PDB file of C-alpha atoms in Angstrom:
ATOM      1  CA  MET A 354     194.213  12.984  25.964  1.00  0.00           C
ATOM      2  CA  GLY A 355     197.549  13.752  27.426  1.00  0.00           C
ATOM      3  CA  LEU A 356     199.142  15.147  30.520  1.00  0.00           C
ATOM      4  CA  LYS A 357     198.076  18.319  32.257  1.00  0.00           C
ATOM      5  CA  VAL A 358     200.421  19.889  34.818  1.00  0.00           C
ATOM      6  CA  THR A 359     198.851  22.618  36.996  1.00  0.00           C
ATOM      7  CA  VAL A 360     200.899  24.814  39.391  1.00  0.00           C
ATOM      8  CA  GLU A 361     199.164  27.296  41.761  1.00  0.00           C
ATOM      9  CA  ASP A 362     200.572  29.797  44.161  1.00  0.00           C
ATOM     10  CA  ALA A 363     198.422  31.058  47.069  1.00  0.00           C
ATOM     11  CA  LYS A 364     195.186  30.412  45.207  1.00  0.00           C
ATOM     12  CA  CYS A 365     195.712  33.587  43.137  1.00  0.00           C
ATOM     13  CA  ILE A 366     197.826  32.577  40.213  1.00  0.00           C
ATOM     14  CA  GLN A 367     197.670  29.417  38.167  1.00  0.00           C
ATOM     15  CA  ALA A 368     199.790  28.020  35.289  1.00  0.00           C
ATOM     16  CA  ASN A 369     198.794  25.054  33.159  1.00  0.00           C
ATOM     17  CA  ALA A 370     201.012  23.068  30.825  1.00  0.00           C
ATOM     18  CA  PHE A 371     199.492  20.540  28.426  1.00  0.00           C
ATOM     19  CA  ILE A 372     201.611  17.638  27.005  1.00  0.00           C
ATOM     20  CA  GLN A 373     199.667  15.961  24.203  1.00  0.00           C
ATOM     21  CA  GLU A 374     199.560  12.172  24.094  1.00  0.00           C
ATOM     22  CA  GLY A 375     201.338  12.156  20.704  1.00  0.00           C
ATOM     23  CA  ILE A 376     204.568  13.501  22.196  1.00  0.00           C
ATOM     24  CA  PHE A 377     205.135  10.218  24.067  1.00  0.00           C
ATOM     25  CA  GLN A 378     206.478   7.084  22.448  1.00  0.00           C
ATOM     26  CA  GLU A 379     204.022   5.123  24.566  1.00  0.00           C
ATOM     27  CA  TYR A 380     201.056   6.388  26.465  1.00  0.00           C
ATOM     28  CA  ALA A 381     198.636   4.222  28.459  1.00  0.00           C
ATOM     29  CA  ILE A 382     196.020   5.218  31.008  1.00  0.00           C
ATOM     30  CA  LYS A 383     193.231   3.052  32.382  1.00  0.00           C
ATOM     31  CA  GLU A 384     191.076   5.697  33.908  1.00  0.00           C
ATOM     32  CA  ASP A 385     189.422   8.811  32.469  1.00  0.00           C
ATOM     33  CA  GLN A 386     191.341  11.110  34.868  1.00  0.00           C
ATOM     34  CA  LEU A 387     194.006  10.693  37.499  1.00  0.00           C
ATOM     35  CA  THR A 388     194.713  13.523  39.889  1.00  0.00           C
ATOM     36  CA  PHE A 389     197.436  13.721  42.463  1.00  0.00           C
ATOM     37  CA  LYS A 390     199.751  16.319  44.042  1.00  0.00           C
ATOM     38  CA  ILE A 391     203.539  16.176  44.243  1.00  0.00           C
ATOM     39  CA  ASN A 392     206.300  18.526  45.320  1.00  0.00           C
ATOM     40  CA  LEU A 393     207.509  20.380  42.234  1.00  0.00           C
ATOM     41  CA  THR A 394     211.017  20.924  43.601  1.00  0.00           C
ATOM     42  CA  VAL A 395     211.459  17.227  44.130  1.00  0.00           C
ATOM     43  CA  LEU A 396     210.095  16.482  40.605  1.00  0.00           C
ATOM     44  CA  LEU A 397     212.567  18.894  39.081  1.00  0.00           C
ATOM     45  CA  GLU A 398     215.484  17.473  41.079  1.00  0.00           C
ATOM     46  CA  CYS A 399     214.580  14.007  39.844  1.00  0.00           C
ATOM     47  CA  LEU A 400     214.257  15.041  36.246  1.00  0.00           C
ATOM     48  CA  THR A 401     217.656  16.829  36.259  1.00  0.00           C
ATOM     49  CA  ILE A 402     219.478  14.001  38.008  1.00  0.00           C
ATOM     50  CA  PHE A 403     221.662  13.500  34.919  1.00  0.00           C
ATOM     51  CA  GLY A 404     222.177  17.188  34.371  1.00  0.00           C
ATOM     52  CA  SER A 405     219.918  19.805  32.668  1.00  0.00           C
ATOM     53  CA  GLY A 406     220.780  19.000  29.042  1.00  0.00           C
ATOM     54  CA  PRO A 407     222.367  16.436  26.679  1.00  0.00           C
ATOM     55  CA  VAL A 408     226.077  15.920  27.338  1.00  0.00           C
ATOM     56  CA  GLY A 409     228.235  14.520  24.522  1.00  0.00           C
ATOM     57  CA  GLY A 410     225.134  13.605  22.493  1.00  0.00           C
ATOM     58  CA  ALA A 411     223.587  11.520  25.235  1.00  0.00           C
ATOM     59  CA  CYS A 412     219.849  11.616  25.520  1.00  0.00           C
ATOM     60  CA  THR A 413     217.936  10.829  28.707  1.00  0.00           C
ATOM     61  CA  SER A 414     214.765   8.777  28.449  1.00  0.00           C
ATOM     62  CA  LEU A 415     211.974   8.906  31.043  1.00  0.00           C
ATOM     63  CA  LYS A 416     209.338   6.440  32.093  1.00  0.00           C
ATOM     64  CA  MET A 417     206.563   7.623  34.480  1.00  0.00           C
ATOM     65  CA  CYS A 418     204.316   5.203  36.327  1.00  0.00           C
ATOM     66  CA  TYR A 419     201.508   5.786  38.741  1.00  0.00           C
ATOM     67  CA  GLN A 420     199.445   2.925  40.144  1.00  0.00           C
ATOM     68  CA  GLY A 421     196.691   4.920  41.712  1.00  0.00           C
ATOM     69  CA  TYR A 422     195.528   6.700  44.833  1.00  0.00           C
ATOM     70  CA  GLY A 423     198.077   6.623  47.617  1.00  0.00           C
ATOM     71  CA  CYS A 424     200.818   5.211  45.475  1.00  0.00           C
ATOM     72  CA  PRO A 425     204.025   7.120  44.683  1.00  0.00           C
ATOM     73  CA  LEU A 426     204.851   8.522  41.245  1.00  0.00           C
ATOM     74  CA  ILE A 427     207.666   6.386  39.943  1.00  0.00           C
ATOM     75  CA  LEU A 428     210.200   7.993  37.459  1.00  0.00           C
ATOM     76  CA  ILE A 429     212.681   5.758  35.706  1.00  0.00           C
ATOM     77  CA  LEU A 430     215.411   7.679  33.909  1.00  0.00           C
ATOM     78  CA  GLU A 431     217.991   6.093  31.522  1.00  0.00           C
ATOM     79  CA  GLU A 432     220.989   7.725  29.966  1.00  0.00           C
ATOM     80  CA  ASP A 433     223.718   5.683  28.158  1.00  0.00           C
ATOM     81  CA  GLY A 434     222.676   2.477  29.854  1.00  0.00           C
ATOM     82  CA  VAL A 435     222.625   3.983  33.353  1.00  0.00           C
ATOM     83  CA  LEU A 436     219.303   3.623  35.124  1.00  0.00           C
ATOM     84  CA  THR A 437     217.986   5.735  38.013  1.00  0.00           C
ATOM     85  CA  ASP A 438     214.571   5.389  39.559  1.00  0.00           C
ATOM     86  CA  CYS A 439     212.949   7.993  41.814  1.00  0.00           C
ATOM     87  CA  SER A 440     209.879   7.400  43.907  1.00  0.00           C
ATOM     88  CA  ILE A 441     207.993  10.587  44.696  1.00  0.00           C
ATOM     89  CA  LYS A 442     205.416  10.606  47.393  1.00  0.00           C
ATOM     90  CA  THR A 443     202.055  11.733  46.175  1.00  0.00           C
ATOM     91  CA  LEU A 444     199.740  13.847  48.296  1.00  0.00           C
ATOM     92  CA  GLU A 445     196.062  14.489  48.495  1.00  0.00           C
ATOM     93  CA  PRO A 446     195.458  17.095  45.741  1.00  0.00           C
ATOM     94  CA  ASP A 447     194.115  20.519  46.775  1.00  0.00           C
ATOM     95  CA  GLU A 448     190.976  21.746  45.044  1.00  0.00           C
ATOM     96  CA  VAL A 449     192.140  23.463  41.846  1.00  0.00           C
ATOM     97  CA  LEU A 450     190.755  26.812  41.088  1.00  0.00           C
ATOM     98  CA  ASP A 451     188.467  26.898  38.070  1.00  0.00           C
ATOM     99  CA  PHE A 452     188.885  30.354  36.514  1.00  0.00           C
ATOM    100  CA  ASN A 453     186.156  29.467  34.014  1.00  0.00           C
ATOM    101  CA  PHE A 454     187.389  31.439  31.060  1.00  0.00           C
ATOM    102  CA  CYS A 455     184.540  31.085  28.661  1.00  0.00           C
ATOM    103  CA  SER A 456     185.935  31.155  25.212  1.00  0.00           C
ATOM    104  CA  THR A 457     182.989  33.152  23.859  1.00  0.00           C
ATOM    105  CA  ASN A 458     183.994  36.056  26.076  1.00  0.00           C
ATOM    106  CA  VAL A 459     187.690  36.044  25.087  1.00  0.00           C
ATOM    107  CA  VAL A 460     188.472  39.461  23.550  1.00  0.00           C
ATOM    108  CA  ASN A 461     192.100  38.776  22.709  1.00  0.00           C
ATOM    109  CA  LYS A 462     194.469  35.779  22.979  1.00  0.00           C
ATOM    110  CA  ILE A 463     198.213  35.412  22.467  1.00  0.00           C
ATOM    111  CA  ILE A 464     200.086  32.118  22.326  1.00  0.00           C
ATOM    112  CA  MET A 465     203.835  32.482  22.512  1.00  0.00           C
ATOM    113  CA  LYS A 466     206.938  30.578  23.450  1.00  0.00           C
ATOM    114  CA  SER A 467     207.585  30.823  27.161  1.00  0.00           C
ATOM    115  CA  GLU A 468     211.247  31.765  26.580  1.00  0.00           C
ATOM    116  CA  CYS A 469     210.206  34.986  24.784  1.00  0.00           C
ATOM    117  CA  LEU A 470     207.818  35.852  27.625  1.00  0.00           C
ATOM    118  CA  LYS A 471     210.494  35.048  30.167  1.00  0.00           C
ATOM    119  CA  GLU A 472     212.853  37.461  28.355  1.00  0.00           C
ATOM    120  CA  ALA A 473     210.308  40.150  28.423  1.00  0.00           C
ATOM    121  CA  PHE A 474     209.761  39.770  32.184  1.00  0.00           C
ATOM    122  CA  ASN A 475     213.501  39.804  32.825  1.00  0.00           C
ATOM    123  CA  GLU A 476     213.790  43.191  31.114  1.00  0.00           C
ATOM    124  CA  LEU A 477     211.076  44.721  33.278  1.00  0.00           C
ATOM    125  CA  ASP A 478     211.765  46.660  36.571  1.00  0.00           C
ATOM    126  CA  MET A 479     210.690  44.108  39.254  1.00  0.00           C
ATOM    127  CA  THR A 480     210.702  46.756  41.963  1.00  0.00           C
ATOM    128  CA  SER A 481     207.768  48.547  40.339  1.00  0.00           C
ATOM    129  CA  ASP A 482     204.342  48.576  42.017  1.00  0.00           C
ATOM    130  CA  VAL A 483     202.351  48.337  38.686  1.00  0.00           C
ATOM    131  CA  LEU A 484     202.625  46.038  35.728  1.00  0.00           C
ATOM    132  CA  GLU A 485     200.430  46.936  32.720  1.00  0.00           C
ATOM    133  CA  PHE A 486     199.583  44.585  29.851  1.00  0.00           C
ATOM    134  CA  LEU A 487     198.511  45.874  26.497  1.00  0.00           C
ATOM    135  CA  MET A 488     197.160  43.546  23.748  1.00  0.00           C
ATOM    136  CA  SER A 489     196.056  45.036  20.533  1.00  0.00           C
ATOM    137  CA  PRO A 490     195.571  44.234  16.842  1.00  0.00           C
ATOM    138  CA  ASP A 491     197.648  47.370  16.131  1.00  0.00           C
ATOM    139  CA  ALA A 492     201.363  47.669  16.652  1.00  0.00           C
ATOM    140  CA  PRO A 493     202.978  46.911  19.114  1.00  0.00           C
ATOM    141  CA  HIS A 494     200.463  44.040  19.579  1.00  0.00           C
ATOM    142  CA  LEU A 495     201.847  43.047  23.068  1.00  0.00           C
ATOM    143  CA  ARG A 496     203.305  45.535  25.418  1.00  0.00           C
ATOM    144  CA  LEU A 497     204.328  45.117  29.060  1.00  0.00           C
ATOM    145  CA  SER A 498     205.043  48.186  31.112  1.00  0.00           C
ATOM    146  CA  THR A 499     206.077  48.701  34.662  1.00  0.00           C
ATOM    147  CA  PHE A 500     205.736  51.950  36.617  1.00  0.00           C
ATOM    148  CA  GLY A 501     207.470  52.682  39.948  1.00  0.00           C
ATOM    149  CA  ASN A 502     209.859  54.878  41.845  1.00  0.00           C
ATOM    150  CA  ALA A 503     212.699  54.092  39.407  1.00  0.00           C
ATOM    151  CA  GLY A 504     210.577  55.286  36.494  1.00  0.00           C
ATOM    152  CA  SER A 505     208.924  53.277  33.809  1.00  0.00           C
ATOM    153  CA  THR A 506     210.010  50.394  31.535  1.00  0.00           C
ATOM    154  CA  THR A 507     208.202  49.165  28.447  1.00  0.00           C
ATOM    155  CA  VAL A 508     208.820  45.946  26.551  1.00  0.00           C
ATOM    156  CA  SER A 509     207.007  45.269  23.281  1.00  0.00           C
ATOM    157  CA  ARG A 510     206.678  41.989  21.373  1.00  0.00           C
ATOM    158  CA  GLY A 511     205.261  40.682  18.058  1.00  0.00           C
ATOM    159  CA  TYR A 512     203.411  41.553  15.003  1.00  0.00           C
ATOM    160  CA  PHE A 513     199.840  40.877  14.009  1.00  0.00           C
ATOM    161  CA  VAL A 514     198.371  38.982  11.002  1.00  0.00           C
ATOM    162  CA  LYS A 515     194.871  38.118  10.073  1.00  0.00           C
ATOM    163  CA  ILE A 516     194.561  34.710   8.357  1.00  0.00           C
ATOM    164  CA  ASP A 517     191.169  33.275   7.309  1.00  0.00           C
ATOM    165  CA  GLY A 518     189.332  35.616   9.643  1.00  0.00           C
ATOM    166  CA  LEU A 519     191.400  34.603  12.664  1.00  0.00           C
ATOM    167  CA  HIS A 520     193.609  36.975  14.509  1.00  0.00           C
ATOM    168  CA  LYS A 521     197.058  35.508  14.894  1.00  0.00           C
ATOM    169  CA  TYR A 522     200.004  36.991  16.709  1.00  0.00           C
ATOM    170  CA  MET A 523     203.499  36.177  15.443  1.00  0.00           C
ATOM    171  CA  ILE A 524     205.757  36.800  18.337  1.00  0.00           C
ATOM    172  CA  ASN A 525     209.351  38.068  17.793  1.00  0.00           C
ATOM    173  CA  CYS A 526     211.624  39.123  20.462  1.00  0.00           C
ATOM    174  CA  TYR A 527     212.417  42.802  19.965  1.00  0.00           C
ATOM    175  CA  ILE A 528     212.595  45.506  22.585  1.00  0.00           C
ATOM    176  CA  ARG A 529     211.067  49.049  22.542  1.00  0.00           C
ATOM    177  CA  THR A 530     211.727  51.316  25.448  1.00  0.00           C
TER     178      THR A 530
END
């Protein structure tokens, strides 16, 4: 149980984030599944109403409430005794693409911190026409390369270990060009 956030763009790319139930101080849901659509920009603006990080040691708490179909998502934020509530209109959810990645057919899998992947993408030439992914049990384990009119750029990440018969990728942020 927990919270799954899905973001899609033009029905061709999808990102999922899972927030496990244990991360919350209190988690209560009365149905097996609730699905609704909200504007991501509005959500992010509400979540950063007190700023994007702790200031002077202050910590912002969040309470999310959703009463069901047709109701808004209510966010109640509190920081140093100051309360702000936001009501975000929910929309009829679009059909979410099911990419049906059967785990028995997975050849390779890398789990890494998003910040490290973001750094890797920032180092690539975004004007390139081609982006190549290389995943391998041999060094460099993860390599991203771009090819275009300005030449080629390669960013490599991580090292590989085998523990108890499982392939694990330990991701460090180092650059190889």
